[in-house]
Coordinates of C-alpha atoms and ligand atoms in Angstrom, one line a residue:
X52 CA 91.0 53.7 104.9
X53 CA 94.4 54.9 105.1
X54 CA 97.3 54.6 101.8
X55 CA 99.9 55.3 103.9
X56 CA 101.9 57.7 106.5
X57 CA 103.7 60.9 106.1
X58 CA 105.3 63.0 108.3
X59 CA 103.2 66.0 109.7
X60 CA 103.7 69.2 111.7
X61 CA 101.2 69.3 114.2
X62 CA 99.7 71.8 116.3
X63 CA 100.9 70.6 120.0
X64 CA 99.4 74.1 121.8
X65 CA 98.3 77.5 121.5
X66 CA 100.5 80.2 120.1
X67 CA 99.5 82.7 123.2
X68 CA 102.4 85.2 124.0
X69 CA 105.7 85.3 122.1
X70 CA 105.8 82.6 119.4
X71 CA 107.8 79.8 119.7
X72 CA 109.0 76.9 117.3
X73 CA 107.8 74.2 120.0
X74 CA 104.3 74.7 119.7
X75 CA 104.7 72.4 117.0
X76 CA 105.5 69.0 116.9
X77 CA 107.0 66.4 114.1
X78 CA 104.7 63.4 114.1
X79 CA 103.7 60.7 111.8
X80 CA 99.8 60.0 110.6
X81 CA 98.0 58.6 108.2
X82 CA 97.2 59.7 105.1
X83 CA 93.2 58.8 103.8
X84 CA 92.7 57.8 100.6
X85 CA 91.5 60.4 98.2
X86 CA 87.7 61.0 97.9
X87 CA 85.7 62.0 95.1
X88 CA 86.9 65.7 94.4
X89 CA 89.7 65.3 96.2
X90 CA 93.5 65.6 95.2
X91 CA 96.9 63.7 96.5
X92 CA 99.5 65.9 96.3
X93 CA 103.3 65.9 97.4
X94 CA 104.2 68.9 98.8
X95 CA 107.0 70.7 97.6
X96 CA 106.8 74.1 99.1
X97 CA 105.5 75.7 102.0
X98 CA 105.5 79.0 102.1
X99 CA 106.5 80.8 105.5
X100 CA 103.7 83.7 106.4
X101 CA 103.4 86.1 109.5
X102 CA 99.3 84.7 108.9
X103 CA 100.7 81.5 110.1
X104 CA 101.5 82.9 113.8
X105 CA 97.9 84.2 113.9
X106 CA 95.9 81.2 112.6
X107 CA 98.5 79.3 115.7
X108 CA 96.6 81.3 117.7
X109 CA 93.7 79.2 117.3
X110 CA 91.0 81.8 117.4
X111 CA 87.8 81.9 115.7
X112 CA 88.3 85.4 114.9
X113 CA 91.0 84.8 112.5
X114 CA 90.9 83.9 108.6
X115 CA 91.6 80.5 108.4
X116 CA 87.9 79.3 108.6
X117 CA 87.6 81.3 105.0
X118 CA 90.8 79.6 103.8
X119 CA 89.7 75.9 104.6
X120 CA 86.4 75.6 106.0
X121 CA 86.9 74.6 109.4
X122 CA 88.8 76.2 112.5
X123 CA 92.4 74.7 113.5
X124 CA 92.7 72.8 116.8
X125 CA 95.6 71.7 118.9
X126 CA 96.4 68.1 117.4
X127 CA 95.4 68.9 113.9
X128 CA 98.4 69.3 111.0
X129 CA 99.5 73.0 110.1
X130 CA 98.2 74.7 107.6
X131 CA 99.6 77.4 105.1
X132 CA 99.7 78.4 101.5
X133 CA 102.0 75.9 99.3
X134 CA 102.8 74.1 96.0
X135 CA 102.1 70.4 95.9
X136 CA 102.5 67.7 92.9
X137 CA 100.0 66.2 92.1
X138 CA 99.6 62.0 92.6
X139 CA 96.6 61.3 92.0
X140 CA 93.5 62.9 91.3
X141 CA 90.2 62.1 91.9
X142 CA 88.8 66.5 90.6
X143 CA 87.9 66.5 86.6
X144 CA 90.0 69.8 86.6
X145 CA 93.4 68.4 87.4
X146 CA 95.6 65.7 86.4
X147 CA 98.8 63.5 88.0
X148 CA 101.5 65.5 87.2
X149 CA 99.7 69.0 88.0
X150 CA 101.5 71.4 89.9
X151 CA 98.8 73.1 92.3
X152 CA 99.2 76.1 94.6
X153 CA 96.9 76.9 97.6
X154 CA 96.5 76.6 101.8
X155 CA 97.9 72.4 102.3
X156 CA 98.3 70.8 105.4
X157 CA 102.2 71.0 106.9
X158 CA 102.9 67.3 105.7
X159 CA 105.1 65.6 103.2
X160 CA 102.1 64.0 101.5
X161 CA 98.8 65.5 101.9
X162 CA 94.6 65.2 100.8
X163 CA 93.2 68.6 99.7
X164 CA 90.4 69.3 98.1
X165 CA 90.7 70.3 94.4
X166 CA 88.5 72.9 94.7
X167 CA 90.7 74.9 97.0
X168 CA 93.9 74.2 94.8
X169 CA 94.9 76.5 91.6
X170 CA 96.8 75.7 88.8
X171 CA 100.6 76.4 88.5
X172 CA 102.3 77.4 85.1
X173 CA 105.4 76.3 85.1
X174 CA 107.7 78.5 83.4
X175 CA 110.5 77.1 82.1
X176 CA 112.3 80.6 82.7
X177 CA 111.2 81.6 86.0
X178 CA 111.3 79.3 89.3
X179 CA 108.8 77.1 90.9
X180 CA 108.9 79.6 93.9
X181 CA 107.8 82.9 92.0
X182 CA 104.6 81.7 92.8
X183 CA 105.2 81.7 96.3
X184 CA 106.8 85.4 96.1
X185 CA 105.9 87.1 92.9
X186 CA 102.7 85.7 92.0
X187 CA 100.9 85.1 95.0
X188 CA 99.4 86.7 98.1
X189 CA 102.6 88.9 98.6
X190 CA 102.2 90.3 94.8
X191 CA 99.0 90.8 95.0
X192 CA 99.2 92.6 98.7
X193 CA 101.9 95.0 97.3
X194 CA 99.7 96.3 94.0
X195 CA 96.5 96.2 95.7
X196 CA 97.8 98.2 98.4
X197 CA 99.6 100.6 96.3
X198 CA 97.0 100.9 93.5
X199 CA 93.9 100.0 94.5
X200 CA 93.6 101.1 98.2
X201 CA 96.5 103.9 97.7
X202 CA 96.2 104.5 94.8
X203 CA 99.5 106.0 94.1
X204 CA 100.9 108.9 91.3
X205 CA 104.0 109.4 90.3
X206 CA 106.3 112.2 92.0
X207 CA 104.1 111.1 95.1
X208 CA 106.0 110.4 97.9
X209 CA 105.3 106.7 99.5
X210 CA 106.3 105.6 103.0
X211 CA 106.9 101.4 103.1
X212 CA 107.7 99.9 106.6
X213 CA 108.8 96.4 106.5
X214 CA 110.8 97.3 103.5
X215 CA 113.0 95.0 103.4
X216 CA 110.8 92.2 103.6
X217 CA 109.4 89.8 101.0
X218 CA 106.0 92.1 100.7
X219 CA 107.4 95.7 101.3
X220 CA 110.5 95.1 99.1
X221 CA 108.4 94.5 95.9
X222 CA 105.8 97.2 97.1
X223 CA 109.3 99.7 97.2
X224 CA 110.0 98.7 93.7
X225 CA 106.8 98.7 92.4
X226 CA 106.3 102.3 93.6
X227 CA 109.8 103.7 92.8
X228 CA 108.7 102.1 88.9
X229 CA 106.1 104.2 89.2
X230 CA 107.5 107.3 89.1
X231 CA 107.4 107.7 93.4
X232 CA 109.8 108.8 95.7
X233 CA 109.9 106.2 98.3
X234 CA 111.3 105.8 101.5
X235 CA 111.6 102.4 103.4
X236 CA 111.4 101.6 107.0
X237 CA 113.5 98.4 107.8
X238 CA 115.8 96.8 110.6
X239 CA 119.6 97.6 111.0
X240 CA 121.9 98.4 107.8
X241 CA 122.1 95.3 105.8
X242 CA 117.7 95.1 104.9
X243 CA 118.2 99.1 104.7
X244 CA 120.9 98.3 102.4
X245 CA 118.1 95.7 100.5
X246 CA 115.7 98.6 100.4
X247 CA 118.2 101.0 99.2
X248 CA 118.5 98.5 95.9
X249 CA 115.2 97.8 95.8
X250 CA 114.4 101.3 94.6
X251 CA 114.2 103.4 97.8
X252 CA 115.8 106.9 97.7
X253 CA 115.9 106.6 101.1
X254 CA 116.5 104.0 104.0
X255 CA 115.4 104.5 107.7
X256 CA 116.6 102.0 110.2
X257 CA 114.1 101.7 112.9
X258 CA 115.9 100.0 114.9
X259 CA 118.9 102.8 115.5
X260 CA 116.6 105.9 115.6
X261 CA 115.8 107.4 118.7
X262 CA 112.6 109.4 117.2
X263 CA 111.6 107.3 114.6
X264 CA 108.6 110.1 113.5
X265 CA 111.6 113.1 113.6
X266 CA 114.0 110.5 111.2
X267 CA 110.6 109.7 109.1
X268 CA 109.2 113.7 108.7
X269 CA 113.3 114.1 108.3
X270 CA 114.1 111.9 105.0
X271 CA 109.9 113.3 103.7
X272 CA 110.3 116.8 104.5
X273 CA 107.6 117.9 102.3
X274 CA 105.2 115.0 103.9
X275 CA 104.3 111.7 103.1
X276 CA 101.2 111.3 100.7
X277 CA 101.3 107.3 101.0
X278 CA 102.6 105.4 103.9
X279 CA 102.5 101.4 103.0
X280 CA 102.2 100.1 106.3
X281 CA 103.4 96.1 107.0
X282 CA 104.0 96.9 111.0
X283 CA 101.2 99.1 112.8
X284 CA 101.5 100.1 116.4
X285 CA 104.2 102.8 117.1
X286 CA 105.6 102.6 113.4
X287 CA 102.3 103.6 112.1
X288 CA 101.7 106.5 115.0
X289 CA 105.5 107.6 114.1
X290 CA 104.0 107.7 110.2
X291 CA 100.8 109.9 110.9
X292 CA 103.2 112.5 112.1
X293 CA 104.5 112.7 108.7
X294 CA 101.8 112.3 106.6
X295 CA 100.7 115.4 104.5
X296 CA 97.0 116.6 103.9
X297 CA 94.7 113.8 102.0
X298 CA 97.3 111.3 102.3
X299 CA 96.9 107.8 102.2
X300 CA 97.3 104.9 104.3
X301 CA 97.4 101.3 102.7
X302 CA 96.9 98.8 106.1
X303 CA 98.7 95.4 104.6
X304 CA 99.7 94.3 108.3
X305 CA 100.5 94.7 111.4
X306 CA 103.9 92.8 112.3
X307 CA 103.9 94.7 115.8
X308 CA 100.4 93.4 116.9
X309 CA 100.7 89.8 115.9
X310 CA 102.9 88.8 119.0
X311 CA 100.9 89.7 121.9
X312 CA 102.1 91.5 125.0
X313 CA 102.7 95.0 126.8
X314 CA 104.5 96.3 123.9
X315 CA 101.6 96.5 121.9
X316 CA 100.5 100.3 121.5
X317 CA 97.4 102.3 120.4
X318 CA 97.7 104.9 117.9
X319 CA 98.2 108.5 119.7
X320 CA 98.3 110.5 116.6
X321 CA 93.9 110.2 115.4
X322 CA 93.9 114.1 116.0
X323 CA 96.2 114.4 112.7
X324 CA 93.9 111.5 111.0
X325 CA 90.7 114.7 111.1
X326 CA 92.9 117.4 110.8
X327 CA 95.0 116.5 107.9
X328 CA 91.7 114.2 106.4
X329 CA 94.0 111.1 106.2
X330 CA 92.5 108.0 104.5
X331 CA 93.3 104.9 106.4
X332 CA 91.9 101.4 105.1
X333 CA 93.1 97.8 105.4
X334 CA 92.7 95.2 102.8
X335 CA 93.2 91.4 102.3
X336 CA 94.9 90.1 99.0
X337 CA 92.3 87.7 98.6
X338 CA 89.8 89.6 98.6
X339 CA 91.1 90.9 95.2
X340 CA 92.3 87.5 93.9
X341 CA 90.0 88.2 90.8
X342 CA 92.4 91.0 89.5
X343 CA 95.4 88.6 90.0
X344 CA 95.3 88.3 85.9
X345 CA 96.1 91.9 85.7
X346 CA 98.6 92.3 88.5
X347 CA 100.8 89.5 87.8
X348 CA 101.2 90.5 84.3
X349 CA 102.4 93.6 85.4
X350 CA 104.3 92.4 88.1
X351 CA 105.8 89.8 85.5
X352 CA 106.9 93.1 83.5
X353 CA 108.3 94.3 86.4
X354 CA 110.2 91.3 87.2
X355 CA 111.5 91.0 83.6
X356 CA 112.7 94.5 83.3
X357 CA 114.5 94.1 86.6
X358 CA 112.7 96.6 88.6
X359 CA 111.3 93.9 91.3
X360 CA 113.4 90.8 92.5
X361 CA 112.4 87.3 93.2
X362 CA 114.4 86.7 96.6
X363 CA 113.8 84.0 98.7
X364 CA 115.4 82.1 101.6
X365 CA 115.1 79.1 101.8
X366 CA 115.0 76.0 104.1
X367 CA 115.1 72.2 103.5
X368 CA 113.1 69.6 105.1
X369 CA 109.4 70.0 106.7
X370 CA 111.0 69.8 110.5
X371 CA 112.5 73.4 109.6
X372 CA 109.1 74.9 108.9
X373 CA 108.5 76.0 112.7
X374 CA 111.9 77.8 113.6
X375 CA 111.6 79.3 110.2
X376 CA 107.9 80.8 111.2
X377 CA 110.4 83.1 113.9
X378 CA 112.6 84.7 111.7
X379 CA 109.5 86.7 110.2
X380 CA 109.0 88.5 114.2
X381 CA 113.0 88.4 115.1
X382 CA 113.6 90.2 111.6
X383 CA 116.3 87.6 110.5
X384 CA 115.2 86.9 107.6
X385 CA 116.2 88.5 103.8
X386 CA 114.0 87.2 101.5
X387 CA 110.8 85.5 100.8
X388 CA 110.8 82.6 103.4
X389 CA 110.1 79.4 102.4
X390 CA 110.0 75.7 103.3
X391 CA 111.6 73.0 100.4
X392 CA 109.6 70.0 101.9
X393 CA 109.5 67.4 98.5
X394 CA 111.7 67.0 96.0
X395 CA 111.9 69.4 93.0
Ligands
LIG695 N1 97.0 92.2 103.6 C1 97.4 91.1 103.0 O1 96.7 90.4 102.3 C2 98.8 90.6 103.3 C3 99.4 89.6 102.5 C4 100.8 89.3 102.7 C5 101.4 89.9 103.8 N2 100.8 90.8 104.6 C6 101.4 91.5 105.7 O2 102.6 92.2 105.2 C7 103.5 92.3 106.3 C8 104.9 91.7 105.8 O3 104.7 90.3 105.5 P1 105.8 89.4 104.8 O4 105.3 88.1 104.6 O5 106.3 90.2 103.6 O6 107.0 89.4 105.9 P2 108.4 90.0 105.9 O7 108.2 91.5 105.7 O8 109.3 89.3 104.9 O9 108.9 89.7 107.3 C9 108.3 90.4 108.4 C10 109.2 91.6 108.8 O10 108.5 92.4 109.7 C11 109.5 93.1 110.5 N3 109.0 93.1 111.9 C12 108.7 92.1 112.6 N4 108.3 92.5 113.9 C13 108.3 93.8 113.9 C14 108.1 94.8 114.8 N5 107.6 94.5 116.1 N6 108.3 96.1 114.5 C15 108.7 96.4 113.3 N7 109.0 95.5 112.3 C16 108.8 94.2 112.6 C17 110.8 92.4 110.4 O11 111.6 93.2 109.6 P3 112.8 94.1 110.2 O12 114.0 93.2 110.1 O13 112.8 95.3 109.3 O14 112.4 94.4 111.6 C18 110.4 91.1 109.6 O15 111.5 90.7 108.8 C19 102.9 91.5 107.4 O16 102.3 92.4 108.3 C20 101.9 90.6 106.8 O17 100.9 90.2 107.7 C21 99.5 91.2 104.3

């Protein structure tokens, strides 16, 4: 039985090649009625996530399946992490009026299972969308990648590429309070400038070097001990150059894979990997979402003693959702993205 309609983003094709915005379409549907542990929520948030472009790829492979127990298809809504209000519940844990964070359909009004949702603590000093930047999968990818996979000391010196992004701009200020020298990667002057205040001592922009590895083994003379890699492909083979003996290699993402097509590399530089007994490991945030007590109170400390920024850019209206999904692989975007879909 259907309540009512809402407007919906929906999947209209696969995401093969180079994204584009048009793969998804506006559209109205119906909304079912809540069942038993079920929650109607309004959506306020969306929040914008280079995952996104991957689960639009509509493979198996990916990790949407482990997000909402089912793969995507073309014709289904989009999905992504969010903050919804709740309407009305029909889960013992939550009541109308919650505020609930997890992966929601790309709709103005939406059914999710309680289960799946967390609850939101609404500070009255801090903003809604903290927990979109801060306190969510982008905290947690920063310290887990810097502490637990790292494992950084101070006086170590910590490579971050996508610096002046949403996750390597908190993992360049989370190192540099650490006691690190840390150099960021990012795209033309104005995000080097970002990484600059963000804690760097030093800013290489990618996009104007001819060698990236000779600008990187350059501005880390004495080697890199951690790189903090959000790009793979060339970046990361320019990195190994650089790296010195036991040094680590956090694997948070790989911006330069996610869009396929001939520009996507292999890494030339495993010979250093043996000879310099490099440690290179990937990770997913959610895989550690049981220390999230831990790292955002430290991130919170962080935040409060001005050493991290909440920065976000933000849209307004669902339809804006899909053109703002490109600014994460065209690199014009300079802070956190993220969608204002219901009113806050
Ligand atoms: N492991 C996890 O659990 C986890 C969780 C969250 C995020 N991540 C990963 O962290 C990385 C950053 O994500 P984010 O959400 O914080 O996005 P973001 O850094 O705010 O935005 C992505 C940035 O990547 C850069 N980029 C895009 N294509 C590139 C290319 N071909 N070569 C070099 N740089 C490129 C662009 O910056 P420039 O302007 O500098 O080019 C762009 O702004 C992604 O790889 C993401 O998958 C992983």
């Amino acid at each position: 039985m259907s309540s009512h309609d809402t407007s919906a983003l929906v999947i209209d094709r696969h995401a093969r090649g180079a994204y584009s915005p048009d793969v998804l379409r506006l559209e109205r549907r119906a909304v079912p009625a809540p069942e038993d542990g079920d929650l109607l929520i309004e959506v306020l948030y969306l929040s914008i996530d280079p995952t996104n472009r991957n689960w639009l790829k509509l493979e198996t492979a990916n990790t949407v399946r482990e997000k909402i127990g089912r793969d995507l298809r073309i014709g289904d809504a989009m999905v992504g992490e969010g903050l919804g209000n709740v309407l009305r519940s029909r889960h013992p844990d939550f009541i109308e009026g919650d505020v609930v964070a997890g992966v929601m359909e790309w709709q103005e009004t939406a059914v999710v299972p309680g289960a799946r949702m967390r609850h939101v603590d609404v500070a009255e000093d801090e903003p809604l969308t903290a927990h979109l930047t801060i306190y969510s999968h982008i905290g947690m990818a920063a310290m887990v990648g810097l502490y637990e996979i790292a494992k950084i000391q101070p006086g170590e010196t910590v490579l971050v590429s996508a610096a002046g992004g949403a996750t390597g701009r908190l993992a360049v200020g989370i190192a540099a309070a650490h006691g690190c020298r840390v150099i960021g990667i990012a795209g033309g002057p104005d995000k080097c400038t970002d990484v600059l205040r963000a804690g760097a001592s030093a800013a290489i922009d990618y996009k104007s070097e001819d060698d990236l590895a000779a600008g990187i083994r350059a501005a880390a003379p004495e080697g890199v001990d951690v790189y903090f890699d959000g790009v793979g492909g060339a970046t990361l083979d320019a990195a190994l150059s650089a790296m010195s003996r036991h040094g680590r290699v956090a694997i948070c993402g790989v911006m330069s894979d996610y869009e396929e097509g001939p520009h996507r590399v292999g890494i030339r530089n495993m010979f250093l990997v043996l000879i310099r007994e490099l440690k290179i490991e990937g990770y997913l945030a959610g895989s550690h979402w049981h220390r999230r007590g831990d790292y955002f109170a430290k991130l919170r400390q962080l935040l409060r003693s001005g050493q991290i920024e909440h920065r976000i850019e933000e849209s307004v209206g669902l339809e804006s959702a899909a053109n703002q999904l490109s600014k994460l692989f065209t690199g014009d975007n300079r802070g956190k993205l993220v969608v204002r879909v219901g009113r806050t």
